Coordinates of C-alpha atoms in Angstrom, one line a residue:
Chain A
M1 CA 126.3 118.0 105.6
Q2 CA 123.6 115.6 104.4
M3 CA 121.6 116.2 107.6
R4 CA 121.8 119.9 107.0
R5 CA 120.6 119.5 103.5
N6 CA 117.7 117.4 104.6
R7 CA 116.7 120.0 107.2
K8 CA 116.7 122.7 104.5
W9 CA 114.4 120.6 102.3
M10 CA 112.1 119.8 105.3
G11 CA 112.0 123.5 106.2
L12 CA 111.1 124.4 102.6
A13 CA 108.4 121.7 102.6
A14 CA 107.0 123.0 105.9
V15 CA 106.8 126.6 104.5
L16 CA 105.1 125.4 101.4
A17 CA 102.6 123.3 103.4
V18 CA 101.7 126.4 105.6
L19 CA 101.3 128.5 102.5
A20 CA 99.0 125.9 101.0
M21 CA 96.9 125.7 104.1
L22 CA 96.6 129.5 104.3
A23 CA 95.5 129.6 100.6
G24 CA 93.0 126.9 101.3
A25 CA 91.6 128.7 104.3
C26 CA 91.2 131.9 102.3
G27 CA 89.5 130.0 99.5
S28 CA 86.8 128.5 101.7
D29 CA 85.5 131.9 102.6
E30 CA 84.9 132.8 99.0
E31 CA 81.6 134.6 98.5
A32 CA 79.0 133.1 96.2
V33 CA 78.8 134.9 92.8
D34 CA 75.7 137.1 92.4
D35 CA 76.0 138.9 89.1
G36 CA 72.6 138.0 87.5
L37 CA 74.0 135.3 85.3
F38 CA 72.5 131.9 85.3
R39 CA 75.2 129.3 86.0
I40 CA 75.1 125.6 85.4
A41 CA 77.7 123.1 86.6
V42 CA 77.9 119.5 85.5
V43 CA 79.8 116.7 87.2
A44 CA 80.1 113.6 85.2
P45 CA 82.1 110.3 85.5
S46 CA 83.9 110.0 82.1
A47 CA 85.3 112.2 79.4
S48 CA 83.2 114.9 77.9
N49 CA 83.7 113.4 74.5
D50 CA 83.3 109.7 75.3
L51 CA 80.6 109.1 72.6
A52 CA 78.4 107.8 75.4
F53 CA 77.0 108.8 78.8
T54 CA 79.0 112.0 79.6
Q55 CA 79.0 113.4 76.1
S56 CA 75.2 113.1 76.1
I57 CA 74.8 115.6 79.0
V58 CA 77.6 117.9 77.9
D59 CA 76.0 118.2 74.4
A60 CA 72.6 118.9 76.1
V61 CA 73.7 121.7 78.5
H62 CA 75.2 123.6 75.5
V63 CA 71.9 123.9 73.7
L64 CA 69.8 125.0 76.7
D65 CA 68.1 128.4 76.5
G66 CA 68.7 131.0 79.2
V67 CA 72.0 129.6 80.5
D68 CA 74.9 132.1 80.7
V69 CA 77.7 130.1 82.2
I70 CA 78.5 126.4 81.9
D71 CA 81.2 124.6 83.9
I72 CA 82.0 121.0 83.4
T73 CA 84.0 118.7 85.7
D74 CA 84.4 115.4 83.9
G75 CA 86.3 112.2 84.6
T76 CA 85.2 112.0 88.2
F77 CA 84.9 108.2 88.2
I78 CA 85.8 108.3 91.9
V79 CA 82.6 109.2 93.7
A80 CA 84.4 111.1 96.4
D81 CA 85.9 113.4 93.8
A82 CA 82.5 114.0 92.3
A83 CA 81.0 114.8 95.7
A84 CA 83.8 117.3 96.3
A85 CA 83.1 118.9 92.9
V86 CA 79.4 119.1 93.5
R87 CA 79.9 120.7 96.9
G88 CA 82.4 123.1 95.5
Y89 CA 80.0 124.3 92.8
A90 CA 77.2 124.7 95.4
E91 CA 79.5 126.8 97.6
D92 CA 80.5 128.9 94.5
G93 CA 76.8 129.9 94.0
Y94 CA 75.9 128.0 90.9
D95 CA 72.2 128.1 90.2
L96 CA 71.9 124.5 89.1
V97 CA 74.4 121.7 89.9
I98 CA 74.0 118.5 87.8
A99 CA 75.4 115.3 89.2
H100 CA 75.3 113.0 86.1
G101 CA 75.6 109.5 87.3
S102 CA 73.4 107.2 89.3
Q103 CA 76.4 106.4 91.5
Y104 CA 76.4 110.0 92.8
G105 CA 73.0 109.7 94.5
G106 CA 74.1 109.0 98.0
S107 CA 76.5 111.9 98.1
L108 CA 74.1 114.3 96.5
Q109 CA 71.4 113.4 99.0
E110 CA 73.8 114.6 101.8
I111 CA 75.1 117.7 100.0
A112 CA 71.7 119.0 98.8
K113 CA 70.5 119.2 102.5
D114 CA 73.4 121.5 103.2
F115 CA 72.5 123.9 100.4
P116 CA 68.7 124.3 100.5
D117 CA 68.8 127.4 98.3
T118 CA 70.8 125.7 95.5
A119 CA 69.0 123.6 92.8
F120 CA 70.5 120.2 92.1
A121 CA 69.7 117.6 89.4
W122 CA 70.9 114.1 89.1
G123 CA 70.4 111.1 86.9
T124 CA 69.7 108.6 85.8
S125 CA 67.1 108.1 88.4
S126 CA 63.6 109.2 89.3
D127 CA 64.3 109.5 93.1
T128 CA 64.4 113.1 94.4
F129 CA 65.0 111.8 98.0
G130 CA 61.9 113.9 99.0
L131 CA 64.0 117.1 98.8
D132 CA 62.5 120.2 97.3
N133 CA 65.8 121.3 95.8
V134 CA 66.6 118.1 93.9
S135 CA 65.3 117.1 90.5
A136 CA 65.8 113.7 89.0
Y137 CA 66.0 112.8 85.4
T138 CA 66.0 109.5 83.6
A139 CA 65.8 108.1 80.1
A140 CA 63.3 105.6 78.8
S141 CA 66.2 103.9 77.1
D142 CA 64.2 100.7 76.9
Q143 CA 62.3 102.3 74.0
G144 CA 65.4 102.7 71.8
G145 CA 66.6 99.3 73.1
Y146 CA 63.4 97.7 72.0
V147 CA 63.5 99.3 68.5
M148 CA 67.1 98.3 68.0
G149 CA 66.6 94.8 69.4
A150 CA 63.9 94.2 66.9
M151 CA 66.2 95.5 64.1
A152 CA 69.0 93.2 65.3
A153 CA 66.7 90.2 65.2
V154 CA 65.8 91.0 61.6
M155 CA 69.4 91.6 60.5
T156 CA 71.2 88.7 62.2
S157 CA 72.3 85.8 60.0
S158 CA 73.6 83.6 62.7
G159 CA 70.5 84.0 64.9
V160 CA 72.7 85.1 67.8
V161 CA 73.0 88.6 69.1
G162 CA 75.4 89.8 71.9
V163 CA 74.8 92.5 74.5
I164 CA 77.6 94.0 76.7
G165 CA 76.3 95.8 79.7
P166 CA 78.2 97.5 82.6
I167 CA 76.2 97.0 85.9
A168 CA 72.6 96.1 85.8
V169 CA 71.3 99.5 87.0
G170 CA 69.6 102.6 85.7
D171 CA 69.3 103.4 82.0
A172 CA 71.8 100.6 81.2
K173 CA 69.5 97.9 82.6
L174 CA 66.5 99.5 80.9
Y175 CA 68.3 99.6 77.6
V176 CA 69.4 96.0 77.8
D177 CA 66.0 94.8 78.9
G178 CA 64.3 96.7 76.1
F179 CA 66.8 95.3 73.6
V180 CA 66.2 91.7 74.7
N181 CA 62.4 92.2 74.7
G182 CA 62.5 93.8 71.2
A183 CA 64.5 91.0 69.7
A184 CA 62.2 88.4 71.3
A185 CA 59.1 90.1 70.1
Q186 CA 60.4 90.4 66.5
D187 CA 61.8 86.8 66.3
P188 CA 61.6 84.5 69.3
S189 CA 64.0 82.1 67.7
V190 CA 66.9 84.6 67.9
T191 CA 69.2 84.1 70.9
V192 CA 70.3 87.2 72.7
N193 CA 73.2 86.6 75.0
V194 CA 73.7 89.3 77.7
N195 CA 76.9 89.9 79.5
Y196 CA 77.1 92.5 82.3
I197 CA 80.8 92.9 82.9
E198 CA 80.2 94.7 86.3
S199 CA 82.2 97.7 85.3
F200 CA 81.5 101.0 83.6
S201 CA 85.1 101.7 82.7
D202 CA 86.9 98.4 82.0
V203 CA 87.6 98.7 78.3
A204 CA 89.7 95.6 78.1
L205 CA 87.0 93.4 79.7
A206 CA 84.4 94.9 77.5
A207 CA 86.5 93.9 74.5
E208 CA 86.9 90.4 75.8
A209 CA 83.2 90.2 76.4
A210 CA 82.7 91.1 72.8
E211 CA 85.1 88.4 71.8
A212 CA 83.1 85.9 73.9
H213 CA 79.9 86.9 72.1
I214 CA 81.7 86.5 68.7
A215 CA 83.0 83.1 69.8
N216 CA 79.5 82.0 70.6
G217 CA 78.2 82.9 67.2
A218 CA 77.0 86.5 67.5
D219 CA 77.1 88.6 64.3
I220 CA 75.4 91.7 65.8
L221 CA 76.5 93.4 69.0
T222 CA 75.4 96.2 71.2
G223 CA 76.4 97.7 74.5
T224 CA 75.9 100.6 76.8
A225 CA 78.2 102.8 78.9
Q226 CA 81.6 104.4 78.2
M227 CA 83.6 101.1 78.2
V228 CA 82.0 99.9 74.9
V229 CA 84.7 101.5 72.8
G230 CA 86.7 98.3 73.5
A231 CA 83.8 96.2 72.2
T232 CA 83.3 98.2 69.0
G233 CA 86.9 97.5 68.0
V234 CA 86.2 93.7 68.3
A235 CA 83.0 94.1 66.3
A236 CA 84.8 95.9 63.5
E237 CA 87.6 93.4 63.4
N238 CA 85.1 90.5 63.1
G239 CA 82.7 92.1 60.6
A240 CA 79.9 92.3 63.1
K241 CA 77.3 95.1 63.1
W242 CA 76.8 97.4 66.1
F243 CA 73.9 99.3 67.7
G244 CA 74.9 102.3 69.8
T245 CA 73.2 104.1 72.6
Q246 CA 73.5 107.3 74.7
S247 CA 75.3 109.2 71.9
N248 CA 75.7 108.7 68.2
Q249 CA 78.5 106.2 67.9
T250 CA 78.9 106.2 64.1
A251 CA 82.4 107.6 64.5
L252 CA 83.5 104.3 66.0
G253 CA 82.8 102.5 62.7
E254 CA 81.0 104.1 59.7
D255 CA 80.4 100.8 58.0
M256 CA 79.6 99.0 61.3
V257 CA 77.2 101.1 63.3
V258 CA 73.6 100.5 62.1
A259 CA 71.9 103.0 64.4
S260 CA 72.3 104.8 67.7
Q261 CA 69.9 105.8 70.4
V262 CA 70.8 109.4 71.2
Y263 CA 69.8 111.1 74.4
K264 CA 68.6 114.7 74.2
W265 CA 68.8 115.5 77.9
E266 CA 67.9 119.1 77.0
K267 CA 64.3 118.0 76.8
A268 CA 64.3 117.3 80.5
L269 CA 66.8 119.9 81.6
Q270 CA 65.1 122.9 79.9
G271 CA 62.1 122.4 82.2
I272 CA 64.3 122.2 85.2
V273 CA 66.2 125.4 84.3
N274 CA 62.9 127.2 83.6
G275 CA 61.6 126.0 87.0
V276 CA 64.7 127.2 88.9
K277 CA 64.5 130.6 87.2
N278 CA 60.9 130.8 88.5
G279 CA 61.9 129.8 92.0
D280 CA 61.0 126.1 91.7
L281 CA 64.3 124.4 92.8
G282 CA 63.2 120.9 92.3
G283 CA 61.3 118.0 93.9
S284 CA 60.1 116.3 90.7
A285 CA 61.3 113.7 88.3
H286 CA 61.7 114.1 84.6
S287 CA 62.0 111.5 81.8
I288 CA 63.1 111.7 78.2
N289 CA 61.6 109.3 75.7
L290 CA 60.7 108.9 72.0
E291 CA 57.4 110.7 72.5
N292 CA 58.8 113.9 73.9
G293 CA 61.8 113.9 71.6
G294 CA 64.3 113.4 74.4
I295 CA 65.3 110.1 72.7
V296 CA 66.1 110.0 69.0
I297 CA 67.1 107.0 66.9
E298 CA 69.8 108.2 64.5
F299 CA 70.3 105.7 61.6
N300 CA 73.6 105.5 59.8
D301 CA 73.0 105.7 56.1
G302 CA 76.4 104.2 55.6
V303 CA 75.1 100.8 56.6
D304 CA 72.3 99.1 54.6
A305 CA 69.9 97.7 57.2
G306 CA 67.5 96.4 54.6
D307 CA 64.0 95.7 55.9
A308 CA 65.2 96.3 59.5
R309 CA 65.2 100.1 59.0
A310 CA 61.5 100.2 58.0
I311 CA 60.7 97.9 60.9
G312 CA 62.6 100.2 63.2
E313 CA 60.9 103.3 62.0
G314 CA 57.5 101.6 62.3
L315 CA 58.2 100.6 65.9
I316 CA 59.3 104.2 66.7
A317 CA 56.0 105.4 65.5
D318 CA 54.1 102.7 67.5
I319 CA 56.0 103.4 70.7
K320 CA 55.3 107.2 70.3
A321 CA 51.6 106.3 69.8
R322 CA 51.8 104.1 72.9
M323 CA 50.8 101.0 70.9
V324 CA 53.9 99.0 72.0
D325 CA 54.9 97.9 75.5
T326 CA 58.6 97.5 75.8
G327 CA 58.2 95.2 78.8
A328 CA 61.1 96.8 80.7
Chain B
M1 CA 76.5 74.1 82.3
T2 CA 76.9 71.6 79.5
D3 CA 77.2 74.5 77.0
F4 CA 80.4 75.5 78.9
F5 CA 82.1 72.1 78.5
T6 CA 82.4 72.2 74.8
M7 CA 85.6 72.4 72.7
A8 CA 84.6 75.8 71.3
S9 CA 84.1 77.1 74.8
L10 CA 87.5 75.8 75.9
V11 CA 89.2 77.3 72.9
F12 CA 87.7 80.7 73.7
V13 CA 88.5 80.6 77.4
V14 CA 92.2 79.7 76.8
G15 CA 92.6 82.1 73.9
S16 CA 90.9 84.9 75.8
G17 CA 92.8 84.1 79.0
I18 CA 96.1 84.5 77.1
R19 CA 95.1 87.8 75.6
L20 CA 93.9 89.2 79.0
A21 CA 97.1 88.0 80.7
T22 CA 99.5 89.8 78.2
P23 CA 99.5 93.3 79.7
F24 CA 99.8 91.9 83.2
L25 CA 102.6 89.7 82.1
L26 CA 104.7 92.5 80.5
A27 CA 104.2 94.9 83.4
G28 CA 104.7 92.1 86.0
L29 CA 108.0 91.0 84.4
G30 CA 109.3 94.6 84.5
E31 CA 108.2 95.0 88.1
T32 CA 109.9 91.7 88.9
I33 CA 113.2 93.0 87.7
G34 CA 112.8 96.2 89.6
Q35 CA 111.8 94.6 92.8
R36 CA 114.6 92.0 92.7
S37 CA 117.0 95.0 92.9
G38 CA 115.0 96.4 95.8
V39 CA 112.9 99.0 93.9
L40 CA 109.1 99.0 94.3
N41 CA 107.3 101.1 91.7
L42 CA 103.7 101.7 92.5
G43 CA 103.5 104.0 89.5
V44 CA 103.3 101.1 87.0
D45 CA 99.7 102.0 86.2
G46 CA 100.6 105.6 85.5
V47 CA 103.5 104.6 83.2
M48 CA 101.2 102.2 81.4
L49 CA 98.6 105.0 80.9
L50 CA 101.1 107.5 79.5
S51 CA 102.6 104.9 77.2
A52 CA 99.2 103.7 76.1
F53 CA 98.3 107.2 75.1
G54 CA 101.7 107.7 73.4
A55 CA 101.3 104.6 71.3
Y56 CA 97.7 105.3 70.5
W57 CA 98.4 108.9 69.4
T58 CA 101.4 107.9 67.3
I59 CA 99.4 105.3 65.4
L60 CA 96.5 107.7 65.0
E61 CA 98.9 110.2 63.4
T62 CA 101.2 107.9 61.4
G63 CA 99.1 104.7 60.9
R64 CA 102.2 102.7 62.0
P65 CA 101.8 100.2 64.8
V66 CA 105.5 99.7 65.1
A67 CA 106.1 103.4 65.6
G68 CA 103.4 103.3 68.3
L69 CA 105.0 100.4 70.1
L70 CA 108.4 102.2 70.1
V71 CA 106.9 105.4 71.4
G72 CA 105.2 103.4 74.2
L73 CA 108.5 101.9 75.0
G74 CA 110.2 105.3 74.9
V75 CA 107.7 106.9 77.2
G76 CA 108.3 104.1 79.7
L77 CA 112.0 104.7 79.5
V78 CA 111.6 108.4 80.1
M79 CA 109.4 107.7 83.1
G80 CA 112.0 105.3 84.3
V81 CA 114.6 108.1 84.2
V82 CA 112.3 110.3 86.2
Y83 CA 111.6 107.5 88.8
G84 CA 115.3 106.7 89.0
V85 CA 116.2 110.3 89.7
V86 CA 113.5 110.5 92.4
T87 CA 114.1 107.2 94.2
V88 CA 117.8 106.4 93.6
T89 CA 119.5 109.8 93.3
L90 CA 117.2 111.8 95.6
R91 CA 116.5 108.7 97.7
A92 CA 112.8 109.6 98.0
E93 CA 110.5 107.1 99.7
Q94 CA 109.5 104.6 97.0
G95 CA 105.9 104.1 97.9
V96 CA 104.9 107.7 97.9
S97 CA 107.0 108.4 94.8
G98 CA 105.3 105.6 93.0
I99 CA 101.8 106.9 93.9
G100 CA 103.0 110.3 92.6
I101 CA 104.0 108.7 89.3
F102 CA 100.7 106.9 89.0
L103 CA 98.7 110.1 89.6
F104 CA 100.8 112.0 87.2
G105 CA 100.3 109.4 84.5
L106 CA 96.6 109.2 85.2
G107 CA 96.1 112.9 84.9
M108 CA 98.6 113.7 82.1
S109 CA 97.4 110.9 79.8
D110 CA 93.8 112.1 80.1
L111 CA 94.9 115.8 79.6
L112 CA 96.9 114.9 76.5
F113 CA 94.1 112.8 75.2
Q114 CA 91.6 115.6 75.6
K115 CA 93.9 118.2 74.0
K116 CA 95.4 116.1 71.2
V117 CA 92.6 113.7 70.2
G118 CA 89.2 114.4 71.9
T119 CA 86.7 112.0 70.7
P120 CA 88.0 108.4 70.8
L121 CA 88.7 107.2 67.3
P122 CA 89.7 103.6 66.5
I123 CA 93.2 102.7 65.3
R124 CA 94.4 99.6 63.6
G125 CA 97.0 97.5 65.3
F126 CA 99.1 94.5 64.3
G127 CA 96.2 92.1 63.8
D128 CA 96.5 88.4 64.6
W129 CA 99.5 86.5 63.3
H130 CA 98.9 82.8 62.6
V131 CA 102.1 80.9 63.3
P132 CA 102.9 78.9 60.2
V133 CA 102.1 75.1 60.6
L134 CA 101.4 75.4 64.3
S135 CA 98.3 77.5 63.9
R136 CA 96.8 74.7 61.8
I137 CA 96.9 72.1 64.6
P138 CA 93.3 71.4 65.6
V139 CA 92.3 73.1 68.9
I140 CA 95.8 73.7 70.1
G141 CA 96.5 76.0 67.1
E142 CA 93.5 78.1 67.7
M143 CA 94.2 78.4 71.4
F144 CA 97.9 79.2 71.3
F145 CA 99.1 80.2 67.8
Q146 CA 96.5 82.6 66.4
H147 CA 97.3 85.7 68.5
S148 CA 98.8 89.1 67.9
V149 CA 102.6 89.2 67.6
L150 CA 102.6 91.3 70.8
V151 CA 101.2 88.3 72.7
Y152 CA 104.1 86.1 71.5
L153 CA 106.5 88.8 72.4
A154 CA 105.3 89.0 76.0
F155 CA 105.5 85.3 76.5
L156 CA 108.9 85.0 74.9
L157 CA 110.2 87.6 77.3
V158 CA 109.6 85.2 80.3
P159 CA 112.6 82.9 79.6
V160 CA 114.6 86.0 78.6
V161 CA 114.0 87.7 81.9
A162 CA 114.5 84.5 83.8
F163 CA 117.9 84.0 82.0
L164 CA 118.8 87.6 82.7
L165 CA 118.1 87.3 86.4
N166 CA 119.5 83.9 87.0
R167 CA 122.2 83.2 84.5
T168 CA 124.1 86.5 84.0
T169 CA 126.5 88.6 86.0
F170 CA 124.0 91.5 85.7
G171 CA 121.3 89.3 87.2
L172 CA 123.6 88.3 90.1
N173 CA 124.3 92.0 90.8
V174 CA 120.6 92.7 90.7
R175 CA 119.8 90.0 93.2
A176 CA 122.7 91.1 95.4
V177 CA 121.6 94.7 95.4
G178 CA 118.0 93.6 96.2
E179 CA 119.1 91.4 99.2
N180 CA 122.0 93.3 100.7
P181 CA 123.0 96.5 98.9
A182 CA 125.7 97.3 101.5
A183 CA 127.5 94.0 100.9
A184 CA 127.2 94.4 97.1
D185 CA 128.6 97.9 97.4
S186 CA 131.5 96.7 99.4
L187 CA 132.3 94.2 96.6
G188 CA 132.5 97.1 94.1
V189 CA 129.0 96.8 92.6
S190 CA 127.5 100.2 92.0
V191 CA 124.1 100.0 93.7
A192 CA 122.8 103.2 92.0
R193 CA 123.9 102.0 88.6
V194 CA 122.3 98.6 89.0
R195 CA 119.0 100.2 90.3
Y196 CA 118.9 102.7 87.4
K197 CA 119.2 99.9 84.9
T198 CA 116.5 97.8 86.6
I199 CA 114.2 100.8 86.8
L200 CA 114.7 101.5 83.1
L201 CA 114.0 97.9 82.3
A202 CA 110.9 97.9 84.5
N203 CA 109.5 101.1 83.2
G204 CA 110.3 100.1 79.6
L205 CA 108.3 96.9 80.0
A206 CA 105.5 98.8 81.8
G207 CA 105.5 101.2 78.8
L208 CA 105.3 98.2 76.4
A209 CA 102.4 96.8 78.5
G210 CA 100.5 100.1 78.1
A211 CA 101.3 100.3 74.4
V212 CA 100.1 96.7 73.9
L213 CA 96.9 97.5 75.7
S214 CA 95.9 100.5 73.5
I215 CA 97.2 98.8 70.3
E216 CA 95.3 95.6 70.9
L217 CA 92.1 97.4 71.9
G218 CA 92.5 99.8 69.0
I219 CA 91.4 102.7 71.2
F220 CA 92.4 105.0 74.1
Q221 CA 90.1 106.2 76.8
Q222 CA 90.6 107.9 80.1
N223 CA 92.0 105.5 82.7
L224 CA 92.2 102.8 80.0
T225 CA 94.2 100.5 82.3
N226 CA 91.5 100.4 84.9
G227 CA 94.1 99.5 87.6
Q228 CA 95.9 96.8 85.6
G229 CA 99.3 98.1 86.8
F230 CA 98.4 97.5 90.4
I231 CA 97.3 94.0 89.6
A232 CA 100.6 93.4 87.9
I233 CA 102.4 94.5 91.1
A234 CA 100.3 92.0 93.1
L235 CA 101.2 89.3 90.5
V236 CA 104.9 89.9 91.3
Y237 CA 104.2 88.9 94.9
F238 CA 102.0 86.1 93.6
G239 CA 104.8 84.8 91.4
A240 CA 107.3 85.0 94.3
W241 CA 109.5 87.4 92.3
R242 CA 110.2 84.8 89.6
P243 CA 109.3 85.3 85.9
V244 CA 107.7 82.0 85.5
G245 CA 105.6 82.5 88.7
V246 CA 104.5 85.9 87.4
M247 CA 103.5 84.3 84.1
G248 CA 101.5 81.7 86.1
G249 CA 99.7 84.4 88.1
A250 CA 98.9 86.4 85.0
L251 CA 97.6 83.4 83.2
L252 CA 95.5 82.4 86.2
F253 CA 94.0 85.9 86.5
G254 CA 93.3 85.9 82.7
M255 CA 91.8 82.4 82.6
V256 CA 89.5 83.0 85.5
S257 CA 88.4 86.3 84.0
A258 CA 87.8 84.6 80.7
T259 CA 85.9 81.7 82.3
V260 CA 83.6 84.2 84.1
L261 CA 83.0 86.0 80.9
Q262 CA 82.1 82.8 79.1
W263 CA 79.7 81.8 82.0
K264 CA 78.0 85.1 81.8
T265 CA 77.8 85.1 78.0
L266 CA 76.2 81.6 78.1
G267 CA 73.8 82.8 80.8
L268 CA 75.1 80.3 83.3
V269 CA 75.4 83.0 86.0
S270 CA 73.1 86.0 86.4
G271 CA 72.0 88.6 88.9
A272 CA 73.9 88.6 92.2
A273 CA 75.9 85.6 91.2
S274 CA 77.2 87.5 88.2
S275 CA 78.5 90.3 90.5
L276 CA 80.2 87.7 92.8
T277 CA 81.9 85.9 89.9
A278 CA 83.3 89.2 88.6
M279 CA 85.3 89.4 91.8
A280 CA 86.7 85.9 91.4
P281 CA 90.0 86.8 89.7
A282 CA 90.8 89.4 92.4
L283 CA 89.7 87.1 95.2
L284 CA 91.8 84.2 93.9
T285 CA 94.8 86.5 93.6
I286 CA 94.4 87.7 97.2
V287 CA 94.1 84.1 98.5
A288 CA 97.2 83.1 96.6
L289 CA 99.1 86.2 97.9
V290 CA 98.3 85.3 101.5
V291 CA 99.5 81.7 101.0
I292 CA 102.7 82.7 99.1
S293 CA 103.7 85.5 101.4
R294 CA 103.8 83.0 104.3
T295 CA 106.2 80.7 102.4
V296 CA 108.4 83.0 100.3
G297 CA 110.3 86.1 101.5
Q298 CA 110.5 89.2 99.5
P299 CA 113.9 90.7 98.5
A300 CA 115.3 91.9 101.8
A301 CA 116.1 95.4 100.7
L302 CA 112.8 96.0 98.9
T303 CA 111.7 99.7 99.2
R304 CA 114.9 100.6 101.1
P305 CA 116.9 103.5 99.6
F306 CA 120.7 102.9 99.7
E307 CA 123.1 105.4 101.0
R308 CA 126.7 104.3 101.4
G309 CA 127.9 104.3 105.0
R310 CA 124.3 104.4 106.5

């Protein structure tokens, strides 16, 4: 009796498997959509509302002109999943497919060759792989880092500032380098401890890194990438101030976040969209910075930064006027 | 390097190591109970994620950490019932079922987070509890007696679980079912009932581990556990299926992680060395696993479904 029941289940499983394969086979022949609408797809590693890297691109694509359809696949922290999503969007005939993460570069390089008539964009990077259908975008995050590093050097009482980084690549490294240089330029006596935890997603380790900074005397912290939500909790618990980057992070602590460097990727993406519409599928690199308005420092009026705010505003003006070298 | 060998540095490393070890310990203790009865649950991480979200959302809505902790426990128990039905009643293959539970937890916790919360907002947990008198002992007090109440709870469970497994009739039945379920069955022990109980305990503790994680961090995020459930399973092997051994493994993992963090914070390692040291906890665990697996045998019936007469 048991054997018969098992056979029945196995038979049902086999039928379901065949149906699934047939459905898959039908799906792969799907025709690309051609209805005159301009379609953008975004593939990004973390949640759309992570108050950091992914949210910055999601916010940006929603304010672009001339875009009719926007599709987002977020949470693809596994590169293979992201690659499958990018390829799927290309097969479905999207006009511009954005792979938002420097870890996606290798996959995109392969996929873009298979779809020469589809435009791709990826960041943060300035490498287009020599392909005419790939645009690259990056952020001069060192600029905001420099401004906020200088502010932190003015505000610290202990003379120690802590930085939590993910992996020393891309805009994360630029931001950290800019922050360190800004603090050193403002006050060389201030110690800036940097801790790259070698992960973009380990919230618990980021929190412990913040604890390490606090234990070593830091009263001001900053960090970049989506795992910093763990560190902000530690900062709040210990009365430390926080400088944010990528998105406005004031929601993580209205009496803690002094200022946030906010990415306005639309300043780079609008040019890419316009180019695609005019038949230029890519081949160039785009950068957002303070000067072109792609990077904005948003101050939190809920925190009294004292003299630091004026110093920060002055540095923003100087960087825009190219009077300051961030050294990154 | 002299900066590292200071009392303040030592206090941080030990305190941080204990905090980092806590979720591993809770999940590892639960998995130990399960594996001693012959049930492997690779879905620990998924259960932790669902419970972490449940606890986080409850506190966000009610402001009550105790309610969050109970919800986390409850979610773990519910997932235990599901896993019990799948692996004990339906006798499904444990490895694949566990992976299914993990993937379900990973996806569902993120879906619920996106639908119910959206932007991550901080919550307030229990805060640190300074144990009267003991917390005032110089150095020792700061290292061991100024933690969250959840940390003490996790470490107090070590002797409780050890007693349960080694000094009670229930524990005897668990071990018998894990070593030779047919023999246990012939002596009148209900293998299914014992395994249901151990699965509920294991998943309940995994649920607590997830709840502790989100409550202590004061936040929830997609894939918050970052694979901690899988490390907890490895620590069960590391600890040779004994609660004290699992605690040792969790503490070693936590202490090495904390040491590496402190080195990096003090600028003692940088560049490529920084990346290499980040792998140290995992490498140490693997080395220990290889050594231990050569000397200690796993429960004989581990991963084997039981069917009377077969």
